[in-house]
Amino acid sequence: MGLKIDFHVHTCYSCDSSITLKEVVVFAKKRGLDGVAVTDHNTVKGALKLKTRDLLIVPGIEVSTLDGHLLGINVTTPIPAKLGIEETIQRIHDVGGIAVAPHPTAFYKSPPSRSVSSYDAVEVMNASSVPFSVLTYFSKRFADGLGLPQTGGSDSHYAPEIGSAYTVVEADSDVDEIVDAIKRGAVVPRGRGIPWKIRLERTALGLKRKI
Ligand SMILES: [Zn+2]
Ligand SMILES: [Zn+2]
């Protein structure tokens, strides 16, 4: 069966996300997920603060490196931004995490360097990337070329986006086992791009907030 986990969720601890910690739990449950990785931009504060018995929380971070974004999964220590990508991967490993290359083929999302091969996995499905199918195809080719495990996540910044894409993980409900399963490649990305209706809703709410 496997666990359904969205490995890329931003909470309001990211400057550009409106998702409260409570909403993470409510919407993830609604989407039938078993867990989420909280991966805020350059901070682990939200990931550490979110405590719940209803959902498995995998702590993480999305680091802005000098060579694009990088996901650190199973990271509870802040990793500094603006370092080279190889050094950032090393720092993630030093604190017991794994480094996943998010949205490697997106045009406008600060994709991580594709000349680096020391990632532990590649996020081949990123639900907020457009055009979703094309980018998934090329991201998969990149991961296949490196022979790396493939994950999926929503990259959600608005609660209804949670779980649009996710990863099926063959592991027990335990963070260390999940990390181990990613490394072994016992993971399959699933899902779809965020529907336009939800994208438009988010844009409209964002505009309203600014007025
Ligand atoms: Zn990103
Ligand atoms: Zn992100």
Coordinates of C-alpha atoms and ligand atoms in Angstrom, one line a residue:
M1 CA 0.0 0.0 0.0
G2 CA 2.6 2.5 1.1
L3 CA 2.3 5.9 2.7
K4 CA 1.1 9.0 0.9
I5 CA 3.4 11.9 1.7
D6 CA 3.6 15.4 0.2
F7 CA 7.3 16.2 0.6
H8 CA 7.0 20.0 -0.3
V9 CA 4.7 22.2 1.8
H10 CA 5.2 25.8 2.7
T11 CA 3.6 27.2 5.9
C12 CA 3.1 30.9 7.0
Y13 CA 6.7 30.6 8.3
S14 CA 7.6 31.1 4.6
C15 CA 7.2 34.8 3.6
D16 CA 5.1 33.8 0.6
S17 CA 2.7 31.2 2.0
S18 CA -0.6 31.7 3.7
I19 CA -1.0 28.2 5.1
T20 CA -1.3 28.0 8.9
L21 CA 0.0 25.0 10.8
K22 CA -3.5 24.0 11.6
E23 CA -4.5 24.1 8.0
V24 CA -1.6 21.8 7.1
V25 CA -3.2 19.1 9.2
V26 CA -6.8 19.7 8.2
F27 CA -6.1 19.8 4.4
A28 CA -3.6 17.0 4.4
K29 CA -6.2 14.8 6.2
K30 CA -8.8 15.9 3.8
R31 CA -6.6 14.8 0.8
G32 CA -6.0 11.4 2.4
L33 CA -2.3 12.0 3.0
D34 CA -0.4 10.1 5.7
G35 CA 2.1 12.8 6.2
V36 CA 3.7 16.0 4.9
A37 CA 7.2 17.4 4.9
V38 CA 7.2 21.0 6.1
T39 CA 9.8 22.7 3.9
D40 CA 9.7 26.5 4.5
H41 CA 12.1 28.9 2.8
N42 CA 15.3 29.0 4.8
T43 CA 13.7 28.2 8.2
V44 CA 12.8 25.1 10.2
K45 CA 10.7 27.1 12.7
G46 CA 7.3 26.0 11.4
A47 CA 8.4 22.4 10.9
L48 CA 9.5 22.3 14.6
K49 CA 6.4 24.0 15.9
L50 CA 3.9 21.8 14.1
K51 CA 3.1 19.0 16.6
T52 CA 0.1 16.7 15.9
R53 CA -0.9 13.1 16.5
D54 CA -3.2 13.2 13.4
L55 CA -0.5 13.3 10.7
L56 CA 3.2 12.4 10.3
I57 CA 5.3 15.5 10.1
V58 CA 8.6 15.2 8.4
P59 CA 10.7 18.3 9.3
G60 CA 12.5 19.9 6.4
I61 CA 13.6 23.1 4.8
E62 CA 13.9 24.7 1.3
V63 CA 17.3 26.4 1.2
S64 CA 18.0 29.2 -1.3
T65 CA 21.5 28.3 -2.3
L66 CA 23.7 30.3 -4.7
D67 CA 22.8 27.7 -7.3
G68 CA 19.1 27.5 -6.9
H69 CA 16.6 26.0 -4.4
L70 CA 17.4 22.8 -2.5
L71 CA 15.1 20.7 -0.3
G72 CA 16.5 19.3 2.9
I73 CA 14.3 16.4 4.3
N74 CA 14.7 15.3 7.9
V75 CA 16.4 18.6 8.8
T76 CA 15.7 20.2 12.2
T77 CA 18.7 22.5 12.3
P78 CA 18.6 25.7 10.2
I79 CA 20.9 25.5 7.1
P80 CA 22.3 28.9 6.0
A81 CA 21.1 30.3 2.7
K82 CA 23.4 31.6 -0.1
L83 CA 26.1 28.9 0.1
G84 CA 27.2 26.9 -2.9
I85 CA 24.9 23.9 -3.6
E86 CA 27.6 21.2 -3.0
E87 CA 28.4 22.8 0.4
T88 CA 24.6 23.0 1.2
I89 CA 24.2 19.3 0.4
Q90 CA 27.1 18.5 2.7
R91 CA 25.6 20.5 5.5
I92 CA 22.2 18.8 5.1
H93 CA 24.0 15.4 5.3
D94 CA 26.0 16.6 8.3
V95 CA 22.8 17.1 10.3
G96 CA 21.3 13.8 9.2
G97 CA 19.1 14.9 6.4
I98 CA 18.9 14.1 2.7
A99 CA 19.1 16.6 -0.2
V100 CA 16.3 16.5 -2.8
A101 CA 16.6 18.6 -6.0
P102 CA 13.2 20.4 -6.3
H103 CA 11.6 21.5 -9.6
P104 CA 14.9 21.0 -11.5
T105 CA 13.4 22.0 -14.9
A106 CA 11.1 24.8 -13.8
F107 CA 11.7 28.1 -15.7
Y108 CA 10.8 30.7 -13.0
K109 CA 11.3 28.9 -9.7
S110 CA 15.1 29.1 -9.1
P111 CA 15.8 25.5 -10.1
P112 CA 18.8 23.8 -8.6
S113 CA 22.0 23.3 -10.6
R114 CA 21.7 20.4 -13.0
S115 CA 25.5 20.1 -13.2
V116 CA 25.5 18.6 -9.7
S117 CA 25.0 14.9 -9.2
S118 CA 25.3 14.5 -5.5
Y119 CA 21.6 14.8 -4.7
D120 CA 19.9 12.0 -2.8
A121 CA 16.7 12.2 -4.9
V122 CA 15.0 14.4 -7.4
E123 CA 11.5 15.9 -7.1
V124 CA 10.2 15.0 -10.5
M125 CA 6.6 16.0 -9.8
N126 CA 6.1 19.6 -8.5
A127 CA 2.4 20.3 -8.6
S128 CA 2.8 24.1 -8.8
S129 CA 5.1 24.0 -11.8
V130 CA 3.6 25.0 -15.2
P131 CA 3.3 23.3 -17.7
F132 CA 3.1 20.3 -15.3
S133 CA 3.3 17.3 -17.6
V134 CA 6.2 18.7 -19.7
L135 CA 8.3 19.7 -16.7
T136 CA 7.5 16.3 -15.1
Y137 CA 8.7 14.6 -18.2
F138 CA 12.0 16.5 -18.3
S139 CA 12.6 16.2 -14.6
K140 CA 12.1 12.5 -14.8
R141 CA 14.7 12.3 -17.6
F142 CA 17.1 14.3 -15.4
A143 CA 16.5 11.9 -12.5
D144 CA 16.8 8.8 -14.7
G145 CA 20.0 10.1 -16.2
L146 CA 21.5 10.3 -12.7
G147 CA 19.9 7.1 -11.5
L148 CA 18.3 8.8 -8.6
P149 CA 15.1 8.1 -6.6
Q150 CA 12.1 10.2 -7.7
T151 CA 9.7 12.1 -5.4
G152 CA 6.6 14.3 -5.8
G153 CA 5.3 17.2 -3.8
S154 CA 2.8 20.1 -4.1
D155 CA 5.1 23.1 -3.4
S156 CA 1.9 24.4 -1.9
H157 CA 1.6 28.0 -0.6
Y158 CA -2.2 28.0 -0.3
A159 CA -4.0 25.3 1.8
P160 CA -6.2 23.7 -0.9
E161 CA -3.0 23.0 -3.0
I162 CA -1.7 20.5 -0.4
G163 CA -1.5 17.0 -1.7
S164 CA -2.0 17.8 -5.4
A165 CA 1.2 15.8 -6.0
Y166 CA 2.7 13.5 -3.4
T167 CA 5.0 10.5 -3.1
V168 CA 4.0 6.9 -2.2
V169 CA 6.6 5.6 0.2
E170 CA 7.1 1.9 1.0
A171 CA 7.9 2.4 4.7
D172 CA 6.4 2.3 8.1
S173 CA 5.2 5.6 9.6
D174 CA 8.5 6.7 11.0
V175 CA 10.7 9.6 9.8
D176 CA 14.0 7.6 9.8
E177 CA 12.3 4.7 7.8
I178 CA 10.8 7.1 5.3
V179 CA 14.2 8.8 4.7
D180 CA 15.8 5.4 4.3
A181 CA 13.0 4.4 1.8
I182 CA 13.7 7.5 -0.3
K183 CA 17.4 6.7 -0.4
R184 CA 16.7 3.1 -1.5
G185 CA 14.3 4.4 -4.1
A186 CA 11.3 2.7 -2.5
V187 CA 9.2 5.8 -3.6
V188 CA 6.9 6.6 -6.5
P189 CA 5.7 10.2 -7.4
R190 CA 2.0 10.6 -7.9
G191 CA -0.6 13.3 -8.5
R192 CA -1.2 16.2 -10.9
G193 CA -0.6 19.9 -11.4
I194 CA -2.6 22.3 -9.2
P195 CA -5.9 22.9 -10.9
W196 CA -6.4 26.4 -12.5
K197 CA -9.4 27.1 -10.3
I198 CA -7.3 26.8 -7.2
R199 CA -4.5 28.8 -8.7
L200 CA -6.9 31.6 -9.6
E201 CA -8.4 31.5 -6.1
R202 CA -5.0 31.9 -4.5
T203 CA -4.2 34.9 -6.8
A204 CA -7.5 36.6 -6.0
L205 CA -7.0 36.1 -2.3
G206 CA -3.5 37.4 -2.5
L207 CA -4.7 40.5 -4.3
K208 CA -7.5 41.1 -1.8
R209 CA -4.9 40.9 1.0
K210 CA -2.9 43.7 -0.6
I211 CA -5.8 46.1 -1.1
Ligands
ZN1 ZN 11.5 26.3 -4.8
ZN2 ZN 9.0 25.4 -2.5

